[in-house]
mmCIF file of C-alpha atoms in Angstrom:
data_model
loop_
_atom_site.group_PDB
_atom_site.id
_atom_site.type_symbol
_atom_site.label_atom_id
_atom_site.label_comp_id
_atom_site.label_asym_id
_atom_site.label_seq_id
_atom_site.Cartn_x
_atom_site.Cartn_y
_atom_site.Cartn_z
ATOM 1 C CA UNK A 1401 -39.003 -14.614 -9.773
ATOM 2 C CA UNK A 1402 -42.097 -15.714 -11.222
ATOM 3 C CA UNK A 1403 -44.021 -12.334 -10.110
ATOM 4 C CA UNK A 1404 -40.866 -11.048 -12.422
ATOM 5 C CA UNK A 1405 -41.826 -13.602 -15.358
ATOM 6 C CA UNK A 1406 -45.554 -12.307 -15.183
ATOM 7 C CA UNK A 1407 -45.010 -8.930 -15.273
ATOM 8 C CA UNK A 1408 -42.677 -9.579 -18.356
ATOM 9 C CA UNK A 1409 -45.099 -11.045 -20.198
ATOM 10 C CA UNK A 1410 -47.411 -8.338 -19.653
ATOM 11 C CA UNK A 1411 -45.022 -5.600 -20.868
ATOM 12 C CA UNK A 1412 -44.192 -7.633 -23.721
ATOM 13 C CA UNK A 1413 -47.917 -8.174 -24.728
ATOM 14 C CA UNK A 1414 -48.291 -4.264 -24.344
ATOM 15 C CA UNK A 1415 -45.432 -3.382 -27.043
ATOM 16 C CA UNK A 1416 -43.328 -4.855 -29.523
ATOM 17 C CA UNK A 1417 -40.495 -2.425 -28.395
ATOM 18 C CA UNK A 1418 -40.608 -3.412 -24.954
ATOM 19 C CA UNK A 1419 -39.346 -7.423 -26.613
ATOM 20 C CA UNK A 1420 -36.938 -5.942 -28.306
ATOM 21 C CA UNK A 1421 -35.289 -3.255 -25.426
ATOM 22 C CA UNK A 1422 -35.935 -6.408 -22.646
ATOM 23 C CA UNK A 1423 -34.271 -4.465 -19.433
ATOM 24 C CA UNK A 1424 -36.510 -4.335 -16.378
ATOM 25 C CA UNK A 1425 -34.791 -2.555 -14.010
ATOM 26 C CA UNK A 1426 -36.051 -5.264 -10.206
ATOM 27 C CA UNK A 1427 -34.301 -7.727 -12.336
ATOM 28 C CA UNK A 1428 -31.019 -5.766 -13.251
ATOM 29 C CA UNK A 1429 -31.054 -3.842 -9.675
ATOM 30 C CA UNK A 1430 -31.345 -7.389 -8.122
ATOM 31 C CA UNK A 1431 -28.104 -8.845 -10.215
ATOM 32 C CA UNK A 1432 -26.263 -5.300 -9.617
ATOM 33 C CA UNK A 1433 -26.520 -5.954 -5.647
ATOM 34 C CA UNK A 1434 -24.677 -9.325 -6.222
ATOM 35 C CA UNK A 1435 -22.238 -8.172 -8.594
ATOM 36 C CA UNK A 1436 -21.711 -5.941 -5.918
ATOM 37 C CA UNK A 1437 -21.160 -8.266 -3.409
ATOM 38 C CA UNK A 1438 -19.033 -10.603 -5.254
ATOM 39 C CA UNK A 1439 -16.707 -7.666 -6.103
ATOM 40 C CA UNK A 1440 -16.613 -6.755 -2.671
ATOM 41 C CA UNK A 1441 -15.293 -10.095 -1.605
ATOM 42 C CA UNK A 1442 -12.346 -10.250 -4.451
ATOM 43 C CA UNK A 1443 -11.439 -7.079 -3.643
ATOM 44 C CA UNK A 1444 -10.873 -8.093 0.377
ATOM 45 C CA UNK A 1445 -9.241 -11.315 -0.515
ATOM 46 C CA UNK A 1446 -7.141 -8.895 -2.714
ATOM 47 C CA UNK A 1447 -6.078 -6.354 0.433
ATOM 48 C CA UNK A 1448 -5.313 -9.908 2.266
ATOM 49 C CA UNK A 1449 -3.097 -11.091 -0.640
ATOM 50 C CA UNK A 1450 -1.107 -7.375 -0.152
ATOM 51 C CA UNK A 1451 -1.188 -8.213 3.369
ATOM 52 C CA UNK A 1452 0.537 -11.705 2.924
ATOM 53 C CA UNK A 1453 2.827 -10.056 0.466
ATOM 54 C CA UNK A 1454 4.502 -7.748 3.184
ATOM 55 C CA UNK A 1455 4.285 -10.720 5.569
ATOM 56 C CA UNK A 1456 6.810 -12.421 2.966
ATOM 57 C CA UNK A 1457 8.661 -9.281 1.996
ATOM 58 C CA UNK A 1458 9.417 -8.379 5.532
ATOM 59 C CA UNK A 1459 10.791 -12.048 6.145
ATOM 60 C CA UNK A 1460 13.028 -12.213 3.354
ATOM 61 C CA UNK A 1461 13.930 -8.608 4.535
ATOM 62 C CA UNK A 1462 14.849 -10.023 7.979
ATOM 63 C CA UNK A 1463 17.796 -12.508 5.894
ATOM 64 C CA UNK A 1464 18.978 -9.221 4.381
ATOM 65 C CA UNK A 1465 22.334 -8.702 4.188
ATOM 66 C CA UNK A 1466 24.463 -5.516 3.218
ATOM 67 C CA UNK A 1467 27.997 -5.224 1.751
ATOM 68 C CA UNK A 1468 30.788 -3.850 2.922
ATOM 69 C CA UNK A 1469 31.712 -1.264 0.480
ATOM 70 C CA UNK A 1470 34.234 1.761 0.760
ATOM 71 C CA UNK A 1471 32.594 4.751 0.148
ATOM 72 C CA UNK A 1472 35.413 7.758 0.598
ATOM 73 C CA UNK A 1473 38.301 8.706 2.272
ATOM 74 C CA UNK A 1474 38.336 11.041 5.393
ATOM 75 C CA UNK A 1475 39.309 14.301 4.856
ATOM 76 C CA UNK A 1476 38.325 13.763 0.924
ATOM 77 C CA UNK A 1477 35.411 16.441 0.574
ATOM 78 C CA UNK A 1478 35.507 19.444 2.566
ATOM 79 C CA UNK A 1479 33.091 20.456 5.727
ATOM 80 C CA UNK A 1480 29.860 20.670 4.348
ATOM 81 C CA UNK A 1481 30.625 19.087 1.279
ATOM 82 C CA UNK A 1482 28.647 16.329 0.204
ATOM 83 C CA UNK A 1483 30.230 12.937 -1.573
ATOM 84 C CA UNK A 1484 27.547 10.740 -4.364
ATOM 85 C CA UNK A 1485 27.859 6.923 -3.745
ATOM 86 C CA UNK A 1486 25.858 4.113 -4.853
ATOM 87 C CA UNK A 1487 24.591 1.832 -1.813
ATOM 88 C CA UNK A 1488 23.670 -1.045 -1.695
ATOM 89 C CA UNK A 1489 23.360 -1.661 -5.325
ATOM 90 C CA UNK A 1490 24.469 0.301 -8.053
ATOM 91 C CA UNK A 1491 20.727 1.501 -8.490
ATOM 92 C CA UNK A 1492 20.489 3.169 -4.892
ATOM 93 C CA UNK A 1493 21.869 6.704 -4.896
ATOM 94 C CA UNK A 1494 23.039 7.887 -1.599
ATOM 95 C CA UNK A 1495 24.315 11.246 -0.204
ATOM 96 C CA UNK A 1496 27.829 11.045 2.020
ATOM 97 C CA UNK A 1497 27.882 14.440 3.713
ATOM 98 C CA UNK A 1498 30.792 15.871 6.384
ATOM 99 C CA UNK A 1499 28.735 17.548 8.756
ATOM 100 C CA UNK A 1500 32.101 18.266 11.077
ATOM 101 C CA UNK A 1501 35.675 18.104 11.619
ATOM 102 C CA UNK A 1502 35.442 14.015 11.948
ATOM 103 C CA UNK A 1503 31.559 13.639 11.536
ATOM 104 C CA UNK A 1504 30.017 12.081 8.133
ATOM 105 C CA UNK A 1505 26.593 11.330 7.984
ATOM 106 C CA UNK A 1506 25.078 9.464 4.728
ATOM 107 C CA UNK A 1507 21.633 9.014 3.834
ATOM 108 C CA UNK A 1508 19.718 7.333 0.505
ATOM 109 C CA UNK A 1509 18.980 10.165 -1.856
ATOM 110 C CA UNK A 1510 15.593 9.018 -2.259
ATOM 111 C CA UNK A 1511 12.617 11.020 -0.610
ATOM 112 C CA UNK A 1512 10.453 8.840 1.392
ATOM 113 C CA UNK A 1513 7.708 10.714 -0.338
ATOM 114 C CA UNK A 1514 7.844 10.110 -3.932
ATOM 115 C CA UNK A 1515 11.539 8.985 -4.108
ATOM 116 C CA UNK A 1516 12.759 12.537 -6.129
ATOM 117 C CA UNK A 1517 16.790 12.874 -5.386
ATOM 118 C CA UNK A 1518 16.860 15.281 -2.603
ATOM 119 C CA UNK A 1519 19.976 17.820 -1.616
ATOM 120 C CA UNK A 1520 21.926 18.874 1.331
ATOM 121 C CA UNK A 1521 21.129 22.744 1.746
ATOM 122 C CA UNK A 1522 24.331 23.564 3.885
ATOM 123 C CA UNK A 1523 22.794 27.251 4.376
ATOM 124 C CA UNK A 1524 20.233 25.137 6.129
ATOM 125 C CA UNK A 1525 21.674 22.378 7.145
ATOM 126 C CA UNK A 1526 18.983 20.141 6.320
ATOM 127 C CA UNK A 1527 18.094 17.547 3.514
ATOM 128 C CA UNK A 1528 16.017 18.998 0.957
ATOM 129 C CA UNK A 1529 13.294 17.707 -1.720
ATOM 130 C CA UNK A 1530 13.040 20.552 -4.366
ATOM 131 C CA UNK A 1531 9.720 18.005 -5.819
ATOM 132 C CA UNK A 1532 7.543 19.011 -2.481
ATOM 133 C CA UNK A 1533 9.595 20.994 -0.649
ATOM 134 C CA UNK A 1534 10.594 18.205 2.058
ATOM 135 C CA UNK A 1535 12.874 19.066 4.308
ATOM 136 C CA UNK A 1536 14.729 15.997 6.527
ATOM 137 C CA UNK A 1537 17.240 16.223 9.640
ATOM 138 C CA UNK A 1538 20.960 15.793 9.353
ATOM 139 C CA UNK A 1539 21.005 14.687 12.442
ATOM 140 C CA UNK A 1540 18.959 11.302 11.739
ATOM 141 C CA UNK A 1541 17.175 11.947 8.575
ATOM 142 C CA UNK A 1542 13.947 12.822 10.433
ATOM 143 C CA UNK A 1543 11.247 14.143 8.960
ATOM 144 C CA UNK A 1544 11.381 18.361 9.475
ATOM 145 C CA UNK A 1545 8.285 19.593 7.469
ATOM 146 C CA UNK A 1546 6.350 18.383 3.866
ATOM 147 C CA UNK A 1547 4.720 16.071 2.777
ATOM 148 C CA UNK A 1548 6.406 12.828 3.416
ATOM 149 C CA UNK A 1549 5.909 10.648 6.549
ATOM 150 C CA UNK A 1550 9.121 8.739 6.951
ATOM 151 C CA UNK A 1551 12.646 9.664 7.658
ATOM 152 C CA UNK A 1552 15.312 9.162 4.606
ATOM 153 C CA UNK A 1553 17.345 5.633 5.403
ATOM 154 C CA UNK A 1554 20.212 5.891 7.152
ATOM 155 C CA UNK A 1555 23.788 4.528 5.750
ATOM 156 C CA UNK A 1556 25.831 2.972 8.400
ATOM 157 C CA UNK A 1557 29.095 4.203 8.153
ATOM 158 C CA UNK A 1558 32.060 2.978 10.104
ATOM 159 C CA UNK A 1559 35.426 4.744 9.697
ATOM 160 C CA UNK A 1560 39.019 1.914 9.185
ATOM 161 C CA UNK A 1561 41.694 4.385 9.080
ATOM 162 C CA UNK A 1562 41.580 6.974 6.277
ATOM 163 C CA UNK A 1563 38.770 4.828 4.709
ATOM 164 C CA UNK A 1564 34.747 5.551 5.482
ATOM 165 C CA UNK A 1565 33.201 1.918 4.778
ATOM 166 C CA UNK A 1566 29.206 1.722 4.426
ATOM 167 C CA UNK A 1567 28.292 -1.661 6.283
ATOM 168 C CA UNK A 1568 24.669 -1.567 6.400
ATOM 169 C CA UNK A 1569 21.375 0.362 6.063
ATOM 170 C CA UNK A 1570 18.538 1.296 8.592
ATOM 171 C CA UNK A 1571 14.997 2.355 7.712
ATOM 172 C CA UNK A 1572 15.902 0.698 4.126
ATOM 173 C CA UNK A 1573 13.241 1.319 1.761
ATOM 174 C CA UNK A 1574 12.471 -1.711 -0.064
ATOM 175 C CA UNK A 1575 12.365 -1.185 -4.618
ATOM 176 C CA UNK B 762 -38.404 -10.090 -2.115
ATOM 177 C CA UNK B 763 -38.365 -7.114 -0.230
ATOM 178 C CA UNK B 764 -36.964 -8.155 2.973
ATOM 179 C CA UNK B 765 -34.566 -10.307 0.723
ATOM 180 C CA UNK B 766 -33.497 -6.712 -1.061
ATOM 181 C CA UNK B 767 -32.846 -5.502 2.192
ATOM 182 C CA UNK B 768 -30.937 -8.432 3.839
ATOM 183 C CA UNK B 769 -28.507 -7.810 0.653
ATOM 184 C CA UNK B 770 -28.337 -3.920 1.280
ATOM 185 C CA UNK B 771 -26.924 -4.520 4.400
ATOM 186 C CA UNK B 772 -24.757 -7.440 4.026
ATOM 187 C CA UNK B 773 -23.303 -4.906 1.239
ATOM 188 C CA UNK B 774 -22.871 -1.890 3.942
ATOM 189 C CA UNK B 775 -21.317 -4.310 5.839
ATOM 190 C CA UNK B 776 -18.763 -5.590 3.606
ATOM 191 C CA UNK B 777 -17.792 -1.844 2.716
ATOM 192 C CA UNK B 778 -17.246 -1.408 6.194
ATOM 193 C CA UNK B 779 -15.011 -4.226 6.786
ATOM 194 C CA UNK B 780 -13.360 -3.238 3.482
ATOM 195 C CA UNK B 781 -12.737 0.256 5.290
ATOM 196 C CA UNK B 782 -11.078 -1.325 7.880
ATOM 197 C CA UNK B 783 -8.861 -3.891 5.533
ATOM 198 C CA UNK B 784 -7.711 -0.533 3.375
ATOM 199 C CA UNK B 785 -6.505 1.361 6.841
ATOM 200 C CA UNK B 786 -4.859 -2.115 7.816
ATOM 201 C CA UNK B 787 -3.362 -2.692 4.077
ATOM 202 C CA UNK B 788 -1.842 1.293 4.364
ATOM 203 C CA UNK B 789 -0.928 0.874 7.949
ATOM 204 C CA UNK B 790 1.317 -2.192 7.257
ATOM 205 C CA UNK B 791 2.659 -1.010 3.918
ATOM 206 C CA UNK B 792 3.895 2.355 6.047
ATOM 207 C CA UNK B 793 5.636 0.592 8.809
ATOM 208 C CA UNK B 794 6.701 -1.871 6.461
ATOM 209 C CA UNK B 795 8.167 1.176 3.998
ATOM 210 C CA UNK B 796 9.991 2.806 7.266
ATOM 211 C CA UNK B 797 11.771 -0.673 8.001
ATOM 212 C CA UNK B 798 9.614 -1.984 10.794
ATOM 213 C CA UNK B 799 8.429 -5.588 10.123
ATOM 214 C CA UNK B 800 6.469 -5.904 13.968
ATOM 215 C CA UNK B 801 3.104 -5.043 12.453
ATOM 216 C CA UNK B 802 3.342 -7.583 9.275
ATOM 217 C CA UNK B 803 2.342 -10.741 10.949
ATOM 218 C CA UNK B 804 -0.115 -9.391 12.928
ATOM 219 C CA UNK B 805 -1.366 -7.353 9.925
ATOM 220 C CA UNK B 806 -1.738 -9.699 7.824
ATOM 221 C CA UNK B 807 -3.869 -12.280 10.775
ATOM 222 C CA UNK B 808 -6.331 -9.494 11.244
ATOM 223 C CA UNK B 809 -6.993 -9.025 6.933
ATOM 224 C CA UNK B 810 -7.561 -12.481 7.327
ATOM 225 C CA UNK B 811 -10.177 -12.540 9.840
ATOM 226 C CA UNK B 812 -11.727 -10.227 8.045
ATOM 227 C CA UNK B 813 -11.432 -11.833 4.796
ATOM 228 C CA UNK B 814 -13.055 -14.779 6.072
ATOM 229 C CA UNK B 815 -15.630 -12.409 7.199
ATOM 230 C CA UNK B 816 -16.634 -11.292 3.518
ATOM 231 C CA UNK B 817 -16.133 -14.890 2.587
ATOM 232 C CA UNK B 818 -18.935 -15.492 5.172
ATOM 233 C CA UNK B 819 -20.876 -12.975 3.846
ATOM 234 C CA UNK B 820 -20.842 -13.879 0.560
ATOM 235 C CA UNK B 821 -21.398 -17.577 1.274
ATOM 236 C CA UNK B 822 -24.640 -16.636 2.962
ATOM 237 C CA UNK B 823 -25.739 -14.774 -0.120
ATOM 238 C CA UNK B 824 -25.535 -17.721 -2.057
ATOM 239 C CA UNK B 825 -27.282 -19.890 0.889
ATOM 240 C CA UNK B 826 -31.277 -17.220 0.760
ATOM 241 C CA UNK B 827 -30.791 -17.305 -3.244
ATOM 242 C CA UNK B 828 -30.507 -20.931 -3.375
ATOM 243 C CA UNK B 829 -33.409 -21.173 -0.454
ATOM 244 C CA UNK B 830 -35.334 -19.052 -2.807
#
């Protein structure tokens, strides 16, 4: 530091301009490296503050519960029609499709990608995303091609009668 | 001042590399926890903290060579 001090002096005896523009690039590169540093640490203690935050999402996930809610009657749309419901708030679009003489399948509506509504392609029997071109199963809303890594969530549906209840949701996306 | 220059060059490699390693962890958890599986949270969330402590270490040690001067 004091090697730093002399050569200041010196610079500053040479010129006046030198006083008055007083960066000296040892000192500044010095300072940089622990500015650096120090915004290396934040930032980890910031990926282990998202890390704590799933800890606590995923255990208030865990006391979830979902609603009962009747969603259509059997025999209401036609075979390979497709029925809009809200589940499990009235924010959450889902897809209620009859895939069969007495088989209904229902999935969110929201791509696992970048949440765009997708669409039952009954030509192709699959799950489309017109945004990316992401294609899921029927079968269990796997993943078929594009982008997205994760299957669509799954509505539970369990059949009283004439009445198709949703009772619950698996692969839920959380937001 | 030299070898002091280069003590903080690495301890800076070295906290980018255990940031690496906290990123893949963060995106790791966030996908399982995004595709409903809540197993890799806890231990997720351990690990980021070892290696939190880690930088914390790092940094701490920083501060101890300035103040030795």
């Amino acid at each position: 530091m004091i090697k730093l001090d002399e050569k200041k002096d010196k610079i500053r005896s040479d010129s006046l301009w030198r006083d008055e523009f007083s960066v000296f690039l040892e000192r500044e590169r010095f300072v940089g490296r622990r500015q650096l540093i120090k915004f290396l640490t934040l930032t980890s203690l910031g990926m282990f503050v998202g890390n704590v935050w799933i800890l606590v999402r995923s255990w208030l996930r865990r006391d979830q519960t979902f609603p009962r809610q009747k969603i259509a009657f059997a025999g209401e749309i036609p075979i390979g029609g497709v029925k809009l419901f809200r589940y499990p708030t009235p924010q959450e679009q889902c897809l209620l499709i009859r895939t069969g003489e007495d088989d209904y399948v229902a999935y969110s509506q929201k791509c696992t990608h970048l949440s765009c509504a997708v669409f039952y392609s009954s030509g192709d029997n699959q799950l489309i995303c017109p945004c990316h071109n992401g294609r899921f199963s029927i079968r269990d809303g796997a993943v078929i091609q594009g982008p997205p890594t994760r299957a669509l969530p799954h509505v539970v549906i369990e059949r009283k009668g004439q009445e198709l209840i949703a009772i619950g949701m698996s692969g839920k996306l959380e937001g | 001042m030299r070898r002091r220059i280069t003590a903080l060059d690495g301890i800076a490699a070295l906290l980018i590399l255990l940031l690496i390693v906290q990123v893949w962890l963060l995106s790791a958890t966030l996908d399982a926890f995004l595709a409903g599986h809540s197993d890799a949270a806890l231990p997720g969330a351990i690990t980021s903290g070892v290696i939190f402590a880690a930088a914390a270490g790092l940094y701490r040690f920083v501060q101890r060579i300035d103040r030795a001067g």
